XYZ file of C-alpha atoms in Angstrom:
670
model
C -22.402 -19.013 119.286
C -22.307 -14.405 120.660
C -18.757 -14.972 119.603
C -17.591 -17.929 117.548
C -15.637 -19.453 120.421
C -17.443 -22.737 120.550
C -15.939 -25.992 121.710
C -17.148 -29.542 121.928
C -15.449 -32.220 123.952
C -16.438 -35.862 124.453
C -17.101 -36.873 128.046
C -15.772 -40.349 127.421
C -12.212 -41.343 126.668
C -11.202 -43.271 123.576
C -11.123 -46.482 125.632
C -14.917 -46.569 125.647
C -15.513 -46.082 121.935
C -17.207 -49.192 120.675
C -17.176 -50.821 117.293
C -20.531 -51.153 115.622
C -21.702 -54.742 115.541
C -22.522 -55.550 111.947
C -25.478 -57.750 112.832
C -27.301 -55.237 115.045
C -30.829 -54.358 114.021
C -31.422 -50.810 112.865
C -34.969 -49.459 113.369
C -36.873 -47.897 110.485
C -36.540 -44.124 110.277
C -40.072 -43.534 111.613
C -39.332 -45.708 114.665
C -36.262 -43.608 115.480
C -38.525 -40.591 116.148
C -40.678 -41.213 119.249
C -43.102 -39.177 121.323
C -41.020 -39.702 124.464
C -37.946 -38.518 122.549
C -39.707 -35.377 121.336
C -40.984 -34.636 124.871
C -37.443 -34.920 126.270
C -36.147 -32.797 123.356
C -38.628 -29.994 124.085
C -37.730 -30.017 127.800
C -33.967 -29.987 127.215
C -34.364 -27.469 124.368
C -36.089 -25.089 126.783
C -33.312 -25.483 129.377
C -30.538 -24.951 126.842
C -32.327 -21.959 125.285
C -32.363 -20.324 128.738
C -28.640 -21.086 129.219
C -27.769 -19.780 125.736
C -29.750 -16.565 126.293
C -28.049 -16.011 129.631
C -24.573 -16.436 128.129
C -25.493 -14.405 125.032
C -26.844 -11.494 127.067
C -23.974 -11.427 129.566
C -20.649 -12.210 127.866
C -21.398 -13.641 124.410
C -19.215 -16.766 124.765
C -21.285 -19.927 124.296
C -19.604 -23.314 124.810
C -21.033 -26.275 122.918
C -23.779 -28.021 124.897
C -24.010 -30.994 122.501
C -22.376 -33.346 124.986
C -24.782 -32.340 127.762
C -27.718 -32.771 125.334
C -26.652 -36.323 124.473
C -25.981 -37.261 128.099
C -29.194 -35.786 129.542
C -31.262 -37.250 126.688
C -29.825 -40.682 127.515
C -30.497 -40.195 131.234
C -34.126 -39.037 130.939
C -35.266 -41.713 128.495
C -33.397 -44.474 130.350
C -34.973 -43.319 133.627
C -38.441 -43.246 132.034
C -38.138 -46.693 130.464
C -36.724 -48.084 133.730
C -39.609 -46.586 135.703
C -42.264 -48.031 133.361
C -40.543 -51.425 133.271
C -40.556 -51.459 137.082
C -44.339 -50.948 136.997
C -44.714 -53.960 134.701
C -45.289 -52.113 131.409
C -43.685 -53.338 128.228
C -41.554 -50.529 126.838
C -39.832 -50.008 123.530
C -36.028 -50.378 123.824
C -34.023 -47.148 123.869
C -31.663 -47.253 120.885
C -28.681 -45.127 119.971
C -30.628 -43.961 116.919
C -33.358 -42.513 119.162
C -30.629 -40.973 121.349
C -29.141 -39.345 118.224
C -32.540 -37.986 117.160
C -33.041 -36.418 120.619
C -29.595 -34.824 120.534
C -30.209 -33.478 117.013
C -33.609 -32.060 117.972
C -32.226 -30.332 121.093
C -29.298 -28.768 119.217
C -31.628 -27.511 116.456
C -33.880 -25.969 119.117
C -31.282 -24.143 121.217
C -29.241 -23.214 118.124
C -31.981 -20.685 117.323
C -31.315 -18.913 120.624
C -27.953 -18.006 119.070
C -28.667 -17.639 115.328
C -31.996 -15.916 116.123
C -29.971 -12.862 117.147
C -31.480 -12.402 120.619
C -28.093 -11.252 121.884
C -26.913 -9.557 118.686
C -28.723 -8.244 115.586
C -32.320 -8.541 116.877
C -31.735 -6.678 120.123
C -29.465 -4.181 118.300
C -32.656 -2.811 116.711
C -34.315 -1.900 120.011
C -34.831 1.526 121.579
C -32.505 0.882 124.516
C -29.537 0.252 122.214
C -30.518 3.299 120.133
C -30.557 5.475 123.288
C -27.319 3.953 124.554
C -25.484 4.997 121.386
C -27.154 8.408 121.547
C -29.948 10.132 119.635
C -27.478 12.773 118.376
C -24.952 10.204 117.143
C -24.525 10.492 113.324
C -26.309 7.685 111.482
C -28.225 6.525 114.578
C -31.788 7.327 113.480
C -34.980 6.864 115.518
C -36.588 5.409 112.364
C -34.137 2.474 112.553
C -35.683 1.187 115.786
C -37.776 -1.957 116.149
C -38.484 -3.108 119.679
C -38.753 -6.832 120.468
C -42.256 -8.268 120.152
C -43.154 -11.879 120.809
C -45.390 -12.392 117.758
C -43.184 -10.753 115.128
C -40.054 -12.505 116.479
C -41.752 -15.914 116.243
C -42.975 -15.056 112.736
C -39.509 -13.877 111.681
C -37.867 -17.087 112.882
C -40.438 -19.249 111.100
C -39.838 -17.528 107.748
C -35.998 -17.576 107.866
C -34.935 -20.587 109.963
C -35.910 -23.477 107.666
C -34.168 -22.348 104.479
C -30.728 -23.484 105.644
C -32.056 -27.013 106.180
C -33.207 -27.289 102.554
C -30.213 -25.504 101.002
C -27.629 -28.307 101.331
C -29.679 -31.521 101.715
C -28.842 -32.696 98.157
C -25.115 -32.429 99.009
C -25.189 -34.654 102.101
C -23.621 -37.600 100.211
C -20.914 -35.355 98.771
C -20.012 -33.818 102.145
C -20.151 -36.945 104.328
C -19.263 -39.839 101.986
C -17.338 -38.391 99.034
C -15.284 -35.700 100.770
C -15.286 -37.679 104.053
C -15.290 -34.462 106.086
C -14.547 -35.162 109.744
C -16.938 -32.694 111.477
C -14.992 -33.126 114.771
C -17.866 -32.094 117.087
C -20.333 -34.350 115.253
C -17.875 -37.251 115.357
C -17.197 -36.729 119.095
C -20.951 -36.687 119.800
C -21.449 -39.888 117.770
C -18.670 -41.676 119.669
C -20.236 -40.530 122.925
C -23.694 -41.825 121.958
C -22.248 -45.110 120.631
C -20.427 -45.657 123.920
C -23.605 -45.039 125.965
C -25.190 -48.063 124.342
C -22.527 -50.568 125.403
C -22.317 -52.163 128.855
C -19.138 -50.347 129.934
C -20.284 -47.077 128.360
C -23.709 -47.230 130.016
C -22.057 -47.794 133.402
C -19.779 -44.777 132.957
C -22.690 -42.712 131.606
C -24.607 -43.487 134.808
C -21.689 -42.200 136.893
C -21.430 -39.092 134.724
C -25.144 -38.373 135.164
C -24.752 -38.634 138.955
C -21.791 -36.266 138.758
C -23.761 -33.828 136.571
C -26.763 -33.979 138.930
C -24.561 -33.364 141.968
C -22.940 -30.229 140.516
C -26.243 -29.051 139.027
C -27.783 -29.163 142.527
C -24.809 -27.373 144.068
C -24.879 -24.694 141.355
C -28.648 -24.202 141.696
C -28.457 -23.883 145.498
C -25.482 -21.522 145.303
C -27.224 -19.287 142.753
C -30.297 -19.149 145.006
C -28.119 -18.340 148.032
C -26.382 -15.517 146.094
C -29.749 -13.988 145.198
C -30.574 -13.234 148.859
C -27.573 -10.872 149.086
C -27.931 -9.161 145.698
C -30.244 -6.336 146.887
C -31.674 -3.676 144.561
C -29.483 -2.204 141.823
C -26.257 -3.461 140.305
C -23.673 -2.948 143.054
C -24.733 -5.532 145.663
C -23.948 -9.185 146.332
C -21.325 -11.755 145.408
C -21.481 -10.566 141.779
C -19.647 -7.440 142.984
C -17.205 -9.021 145.449
C -13.835 -7.147 145.413
C -11.790 -10.363 145.589
C -8.457 -8.685 144.775
C -9.134 -5.362 146.478
C -11.101 -2.230 145.609
C -8.487 -0.775 143.232
C -8.562 -3.802 140.926
C -12.343 -4.041 141.416
C -12.719 -0.618 139.783
C -10.912 -2.057 136.736
C -13.359 -5.034 136.800
C -10.710 -7.513 138.022
C -12.583 -9.639 140.545
C -14.075 -13.123 140.963
C -17.880 -12.927 140.836
C -18.569 -16.508 142.010
C -20.459 -17.429 138.803
C -20.868 -21.208 138.304
C -21.690 -20.592 134.630
C -18.389 -18.908 133.756
C -16.345 -21.385 135.805
C -18.176 -24.151 133.910
C -17.330 -22.459 130.595
C -13.691 -22.423 131.701
C -13.844 -26.185 132.296
C -15.281 -26.846 128.807
C -13.328 -24.353 126.682
C -9.711 -25.225 125.763
C -6.960 -23.720 127.913
C -5.827 -21.422 125.072
C -9.323 -19.877 124.789
C -9.481 -19.119 128.524
C -5.934 -17.752 128.595
C -6.682 -15.613 125.508
C -9.716 -14.118 127.250
C -7.646 -13.288 130.348
C -4.838 -11.820 128.228
C -7.383 -9.629 126.415
C -8.700 -8.434 129.791
C -5.193 -7.587 131.040
C -4.267 -5.703 127.837
C -7.513 -3.697 127.745
C -8.500 -3.092 131.374
C -4.970 -3.306 132.789
C -3.149 -1.047 130.317
C -5.066 0.308 127.313
C -8.137 1.878 128.968
C -6.118 3.507 131.808
C -3.722 4.923 129.156
C -6.576 6.362 127.045
C -8.318 7.662 130.207
C -5.158 9.590 131.064
C -5.688 11.579 127.818
C -9.241 12.648 128.726
C -9.674 16.295 127.829
C -7.220 15.963 124.944
C -8.321 12.903 122.926
C -11.961 13.277 123.932
C -14.038 15.686 126.069
C -13.580 15.180 129.815
C -16.401 14.243 132.242
C -18.592 12.466 129.691
C -21.101 9.780 130.689
C -19.527 6.321 131.020
C -21.511 5.070 128.003
C -20.959 8.078 125.712
C -19.521 7.045 122.338
C -17.586 10.295 122.061
C -15.437 9.152 125.001
C -13.719 6.023 126.348
C -16.820 3.907 125.603
C -16.325 4.547 121.879
C -12.744 3.227 122.034
C -13.925 0.098 123.865
C -16.577 -0.764 121.293
C -14.648 0.063 118.099
C -11.386 -1.613 119.119
C -13.360 -4.758 120.053
C -15.086 -4.582 116.637
C -11.725 -4.275 114.835
C -10.335 -7.374 116.584
C -13.500 -9.373 115.836
C -13.522 -8.311 112.163
C -9.778 -8.974 111.741
C -10.103 -12.474 113.185
C -13.284 -13.186 111.221
C -11.850 -11.959 107.905
C -8.652 -13.984 108.302
C -10.517 -17.186 109.138
C -12.985 -16.646 106.290
C -10.156 -16.296 103.754
C -8.363 -19.262 105.329
C -11.431 -21.524 105.195
C -12.180 -20.567 101.585
C -8.529 -21.260 100.631
C -8.548 -24.647 102.415
C -11.889 -25.513 100.800
C -10.666 -24.705 97.287
C -7.393 -26.590 97.857
C -9.163 -29.691 99.206
C -11.680 -29.713 96.361
C -8.869 -29.413 93.784
C -6.953 -32.230 95.489
C -10.052 -34.444 95.442
C -10.589 -33.949 91.719
C -6.856 -34.562 91.008
C -6.827 -37.757 93.071
C -9.933 -39.116 91.365
C -8.508 -38.513 87.885
C -4.980 -39.800 88.542
C -5.288 -42.712 90.964
C -4.126 -46.023 89.422
C -6.194 -49.175 89.829
C -4.416 -51.692 92.071
C -5.305 -55.056 93.547
C -5.371 -54.770 97.326
C -4.533 -57.629 99.654
C -7.333 -57.516 102.246
C -6.854 -59.185 105.635
C -9.615 -60.033 108.142
C -9.298 -56.762 110.037
C -9.513 -54.681 106.879
C -12.453 -56.753 105.634
C -14.330 -56.137 108.888
C -13.720 -52.384 108.621
C -14.810 -52.323 104.970
C -17.956 -54.338 105.749
C -18.825 -51.983 108.586
C -18.144 -48.975 106.317
C -20.387 -50.406 103.604
C -23.195 -50.944 106.109
C -22.940 -47.334 107.303
C -23.032 -46.136 103.684
C -26.086 -48.277 102.882
C -28.071 -47.066 105.903
C -27.087 -43.442 105.262
C -28.231 -43.633 101.627
C -31.226 -45.920 102.201
C -33.890 -43.339 103.106
C -33.374 -40.758 100.403
C -34.555 -37.176 100.625
C -35.410 -36.361 96.978
C -33.483 -33.441 95.471
C -36.682 -32.087 93.943
C -38.214 -31.951 97.431
C -35.242 -30.016 98.825
C -35.123 -27.626 95.842
C -38.865 -26.945 95.834
C -38.805 -26.512 99.624
C -36.009 -23.936 99.368
C -37.671 -22.046 96.508
C -41.082 -22.063 98.215
C -39.704 -20.889 101.557
C -37.552 -18.251 99.848
C -40.646 -16.916 98.043
C -42.624 -16.724 101.324
C -39.687 -15.073 103.090
C -39.096 -12.590 100.225
C -42.728 -11.495 100.478
C -42.847 -11.441 104.297
C -39.552 -9.839 105.424
C -40.237 -6.398 103.848
C -43.490 -6.315 105.876
C -41.545 -6.955 109.123
C -38.613 -4.683 108.110
C -39.799 -2.073 105.557
C -36.274 -0.791 104.647
C -35.260 -4.338 103.606
C -36.659 -4.389 100.056
C -37.823 -7.621 98.435
C -35.097 -7.611 95.765
C -32.387 -7.440 98.460
C -33.940 -10.453 100.219
C -34.128 -12.321 96.906
C -30.470 -11.592 96.117
C -29.515 -12.816 99.608
C -31.316 -16.109 98.998
C -29.651 -16.566 95.609
C -26.107 -16.348 97.061
C -26.922 -17.914 100.477
C -26.523 -21.600 99.411
C -22.957 -20.900 98.232
C -22.096 -19.267 101.581
C -23.849 -22.099 103.448
C -21.710 -24.603 101.526
C -18.505 -22.709 102.398
C -19.452 -22.565 106.087
C -20.501 -26.242 106.216
C -17.362 -27.384 104.419
C -15.172 -25.246 106.682
C -16.908 -26.572 109.786
C -16.356 -30.123 108.540
C -12.636 -29.502 108.078
C -11.812 -27.347 111.099
C -14.817 -27.424 113.493
C -14.785 -23.602 113.242
C -18.294 -22.270 112.567
C -18.106 -18.765 111.050
C -21.830 -17.968 111.250
C -21.283 -14.535 112.840
C -18.690 -13.601 110.225
C -21.094 -14.309 107.354
C -23.767 -12.359 109.230
C -21.457 -9.337 109.540
C -20.616 -9.496 105.821
C -24.340 -9.401 104.985
C -24.799 -6.562 107.472
C -22.104 -4.333 105.914
C -23.142 -5.004 102.314
C -26.889 -4.370 102.779
C -26.374 -1.392 105.142
C -24.095 0.320 102.610
C -26.428 -0.486 99.674
C -29.538 0.898 101.398
C -27.708 3.940 102.758
C -28.833 6.475 105.329
C -32.559 5.985 104.716
C -33.068 2.752 106.670
C -29.667 1.149 106.094
C -29.096 0.333 109.781
C -32.345 -1.624 110.199
C -32.010 -3.301 106.783
C -28.402 -4.303 107.493
C -29.273 -5.831 110.865
C -32.201 -7.767 109.344
C -30.009 -9.017 106.463
C -27.441 -10.150 109.020
C -30.172 -12.263 110.632
C -31.191 -13.823 107.314
C -27.598 -14.801 106.509
C -26.818 -16.113 110.009
C -29.950 -18.274 110.076
C -29.157 -19.958 106.758
C -25.436 -20.641 107.211
C -25.856 -21.717 110.860
C -28.675 -24.239 110.307
C -26.968 -25.634 107.185
C -23.717 -26.305 109.097
C -25.640 -27.805 112.044
C -27.540 -30.115 109.687
C -24.358 -31.439 108.050
C -22.811 -31.922 111.484
C -25.875 -33.950 112.494
C -25.739 -35.976 109.275
C -22.189 -36.964 110.244
C -23.351 -37.937 113.748
C -26.224 -39.931 112.247
C -23.886 -41.654 109.772
C -21.619 -42.871 112.608
C -24.528 -44.027 114.828
C -26.332 -45.866 111.970
C -29.203 -43.379 112.109
C -31.322 -42.667 109.054
C -30.589 -39.459 107.141
C -34.345 -38.967 106.845
C -34.853 -39.206 110.626
C -32.003 -36.695 111.085
C -33.632 -34.274 108.654
C -37.106 -34.653 110.169
C -35.759 -34.239 113.730
C -33.957 -31.070 112.599
C -37.236 -29.763 111.153
C -39.093 -30.590 114.376
C -36.334 -29.119 116.575
C -36.260 -25.939 114.484
C -40.062 -25.602 114.710
C -39.905 -26.058 118.501
C -37.034 -23.541 118.693
C -38.984 -20.941 116.669
C -41.453 -20.834 119.579
C -39.319 -21.670 122.624
C -36.350 -19.370 121.817
C -38.509 -16.191 121.638
C -40.566 -17.263 124.684
C -37.498 -17.848 126.849
C -35.961 -14.580 125.606
C -39.203 -12.803 126.520
C -38.739 -14.085 130.075
C -35.380 -12.283 130.245
C -36.706 -9.193 128.450
C -39.625 -8.655 130.838
C -37.771 -9.598 134.037
C -34.359 -7.948 133.669
C -32.851 -4.682 132.459
C -31.428 -6.006 129.195
C -28.781 -3.825 127.562
C -27.854 -1.740 130.603
C -24.044 -1.208 130.447
C -23.844 -1.254 134.252
C -26.057 -4.322 134.833
C -25.363 -8.069 134.556
C -27.222 -8.376 131.206
C -25.150 -5.961 129.131
C -26.040 -7.620 125.787
C -22.563 -6.630 124.523
C -23.098 -7.657 120.909
C -26.225 -5.500 120.563
C -24.176 -2.288 120.652
C -21.412 -3.863 118.531
C -23.833 -4.970 115.784
C -25.650 -1.619 115.697
C -22.358 0.257 115.500
C -21.259 -2.018 112.642
C -24.464 -1.190 110.763
C -23.891 2.547 111.363
C -20.298 2.155 110.123
C -21.656 0.493 106.978
C -23.834 3.564 106.354
C -21.718 6.468 107.655
C -18.107 5.306 107.415
C -15.398 6.242 109.947
C -15.841 10.018 110.113
C -17.245 10.244 113.650
C -14.740 8.135 115.613
C -12.957 9.736 118.625
C -9.393 11.083 118.238
C -6.783 8.397 117.344
C -9.523 5.746 117.529
C -9.247 4.859 113.824
C -5.462 4.459 114.105
C -5.851 2.186 117.147
C -8.570 0.179 115.357
C -6.330 -0.316 112.308
C -3.501 -1.403 114.593
C -5.628 -3.998 116.379
C -7.183 -5.165 113.073
C -3.676 -5.750 111.671
C -2.607 -7.400 114.945
C -5.521 -9.863 114.664
C -4.403 -10.812 111.134
C -0.730 -11.194 112.166
C -1.523 -13.232 115.307
C -3.725 -15.608 113.300
C -1.017 -15.939 110.648
C 1.558 -16.767 113.342
C -0.798 -19.421 114.751
C -0.864 -21.088 111.325
C 2.793 -20.821 110.242
C 4.569 -21.675 113.508
C 5.068 -25.279 114.718
C 2.339 -26.689 116.956
C 4.715 -26.616 119.946
C 4.760 -22.807 119.562
C 1.297 -22.073 118.097
C -0.494 -23.740 121.027
C 0.684 -20.822 123.194
C -0.321 -18.039 120.742
C -3.615 -16.384 121.805
C -6.835 -16.306 119.752
C -7.801 -12.707 118.793
C -11.563 -13.419 118.762
C -11.405 -14.603 122.379
C -9.174 -11.671 123.349
C -11.747 -9.186 121.974
C -14.632 -10.200 124.246
C -13.403 -8.628 127.549
C -12.332 -5.386 125.786
C -15.946 -4.233 125.958
C -17.492 -6.309 128.757
C -14.905 -6.305 131.538
C -12.345 -8.622 133.134
C -14.524 -10.328 135.772
C -15.751 -13.225 133.624
C -12.179 -13.758 132.302
C -11.104 -14.319 135.920
C -13.927 -16.859 136.400
C -13.049 -18.744 133.195
C -9.360 -18.757 134.091
C -10.194 -20.274 137.491
C -12.119 -22.984 135.590
C -9.127 -23.699 133.359
C -6.733 -23.808 136.369
C -9.032 -26.338 138.095
C -9.063 -28.478 134.926
C -5.272 -28.196 134.475
C -4.597 -29.362 138.051
C -7.216 -32.126 137.707
C -5.557 -33.356 134.488
C -2.180 -33.463 136.210
C -3.526 -35.414 139.203
C -5.765 -37.877 137.296
C -6.011 -37.467 133.518
C -8.591 -40.241 133.008
C -10.959 -38.860 135.662
C -10.638 -35.376 134.166
C -11.408 -36.710 130.666
C -14.386 -38.697 131.942
C -15.991 -36.181 134.293
C -14.862 -32.606 133.462
C -17.617 -32.203 130.869
C -20.227 -33.499 133.315
C -19.062 -31.138 136.092
C -19.049 -28.182 133.684
C -22.493 -29.040 132.289
C -23.877 -29.354 135.821
C -22.494 -25.950 136.867
C -23.867 -24.253 133.727
C -27.284 -25.992 133.857
C -27.827 -25.351 137.588
C -27.107 -21.631 137.235
C -29.286 -21.557 134.113
C -32.223 -23.196 135.899
C -32.044 -20.578 138.693
C -32.639 -17.894 136.043
C -36.297 -18.996 135.797
C -37.309 -18.475 139.489
C -35.116 -15.346 139.558
C -36.996 -13.931 136.553
C -40.387 -14.815 138.065
C -39.446 -13.065 141.344
C -38.317 -10.013 139.353
C -41.549 -9.922 137.309
C -43.581 -9.905 140.553
C -41.287 -7.174 141.945
C -40.042 -9.362 144.803
C -36.586 -7.976 145.591
C -33.723 -9.708 147.448
C -33.888 -8.871 151.179
C -30.181 -8.030 151.698
C -27.697 -5.792 149.882
C -24.129 -6.954 150.542
C -21.939 -4.013 149.552
C -18.196 -3.362 149.818
C -16.572 0.055 150.109
C -13.434 1.613 151.585
C -13.333 1.837 155.370
C -13.951 5.394 156.568
C -10.984 7.291 157.938
C -11.353 9.596 160.927
C-alpha cells in the first residue's frame, strides 16, 4: 500500500454490530456470486484502481478503501434491486454473502494497483527514472531499462498474481479456526457488512451513503474548479498556493487544497498523520537547510535540483534508510511474535487438562453460533491437491515466461523465489492476522536486494526490480486472501465463493490496473520531480537495486553516516513504541510514516494534518457522529478527487490546457 501505512476503520460503531441469527438461510456458494455483483465489482474496482494509482504516483500513502468498497457495493446493488422492484420485476434478495463477495472482488482488483508496482518497482525500470538518476551514475546502466507497455504489463500480472492465492489455501482452516487469528481489518469489514443487513444498520448505511455522495460531489466539483486555474506547467493554481507565505512555500510548507490528502488524514490514525508532519518538519524545516548550508563543501555547489551527487541524494538515501530500518524491525518483530504464538499453541494443546464446563444459555448460544460458522466455512472444501497443482502449474508457467519479459532474471532465480515464497507468504499472512500490519513492501525489498546482489552488475538492477515484483505479488495476495477468508467466516460466506471471487477480482485487476495506469502514463508527466506525479518510490526502488549491485561507495559526503544514524533511529523509535506503556507509546511517532515527506515534500503532510485536526475536533464535539460518518466523508473526498482524474487525463491527452494560470510571487519593489 506505496508505503505500508494502511489503515482500516469501520464506519459503524459497536452498537450496530448484530448477532447472526442461527436459523437464517445461507445461499449455496454459486448463488453468492452474481452477475450484478461482478458488474458492480468491476465498476468499483476501476474507480479504486484510479484512486490507488493517484495516491501511489503522488505521495505513496494508501489508506484502506475496504470500508468504502463494502458501503458502495451495498448502495449500488440495493439501488438496482429497488429500481427493478419498483418496475414490477421479481429480484433476487441482496444478501450479506453477496455483499462480502463484491467487497472481496473489489479489494482483489484494486490491490493489484499497489502490488503490481505501478508506483514502485515497475516504473523504476523506465527511462525517465534512469535519466533522473543520471546516465553517468555508477551502476545505473541503460541496459537495465524497460519502459512501460500495456501488453507486457498485463502479461506480467497474469503470470505472477495468482500464485499467492494458491500458496496458502490449504492452511485456511489452520489460520482462521485453529490459530483464531483476528485479522482486524477483515473483522471490521465483516462487522460492517453484517450491520448493513439489519434494519438499524441498513438505515444508518443509507445515511452514510448520502453523506458519502454529498462529499464526493463537493470534492469532484472542487477538483474541476481547481483545474481552471492550474495553467500550463507546475507552478500555477491552488496546488501551489503559498498559504503560510512565500518563505515557507519554498520549503514546501503550504496547504494545496487537495481533498484526497485531507480525506487520507480523516481515515489514517492521528499518530500516522502527526508522524508524517513531524517527518516534514525534521527534514524540510531543519535537515535539508542544514545540509544546503554546506553546499560546496559536502557536495559540489550549483548542481541540478535532482542530481544525486547533491542534496537530492541525501533526500533519497536518508528516506531509504528510515524505510529499511522500520521494515527490518517490524519483520523481525512479526517473525518473533509468530514463532512465540505457534510455540504457545503447541504447548497449550499438549498440556491443557480436560474439564467439565458448566454451560449456561448465553454460552450455549455462542457455541451454537460458532459451530454453525465453522460448518459453513468448512462445508465447501477447496481440495489441497487442487491448490498444490495450481501453484506448481502457475509457477512452471511463470518460471518459463518471466525470463522472456526480463532477460537478466534467469529461470533458476525465479524457481528459487517460488520455492521460498510460500514460507514468506505464511509469515506475512500470520503477521497481518496478529497485528494488521502488512509487510508486503518489506518482503519485496528483501527479494530486490538478494537478487540484485546475486546477478551483479550485468543486469542486476532489472533482475532485482523484477524479483521484487514477484515477491510482492505473492505475499500481498496471500495476506489479502486470508483476510477475506476471515471476513467470509464472520459473514457466513462460503470459503469457495471467497476463493472464486478473489480469482475473478484478480483477473479483472490484471486488465484494469494496467489500463488505468496507462491513462496516467499517457496523460501526465509521471516521474517528474517538480510535477504533481513524482512517483517517489520509483527512484527509491531503483536506487535500492543499484545499492544491491554497487554498495555504498558513491554516496555524497557524510551521507552514509547520516543514513546509519537514521537507520538506527528507526530501530530505536520502534523499540520504544513496543517497550513503553501504551499511555506513552501512543505519542511516539512511526518511522515509516516520517520517511515519506523526506523525499516528497511537506505539503501533503499539512493536508493530512488538517484532516486529523478536523477529525479530532469532531470527535470532541460528537464522538458517535464522528465514528459513524468520518469514514464516509473521507471516502467521498478521496473518490470525488479520484473521479476527476479521468476527465482531467482525457483533457490532457487531447492537449486541452486550463485557461488560467493563478501564480503567486513577491510584490515588486520600486
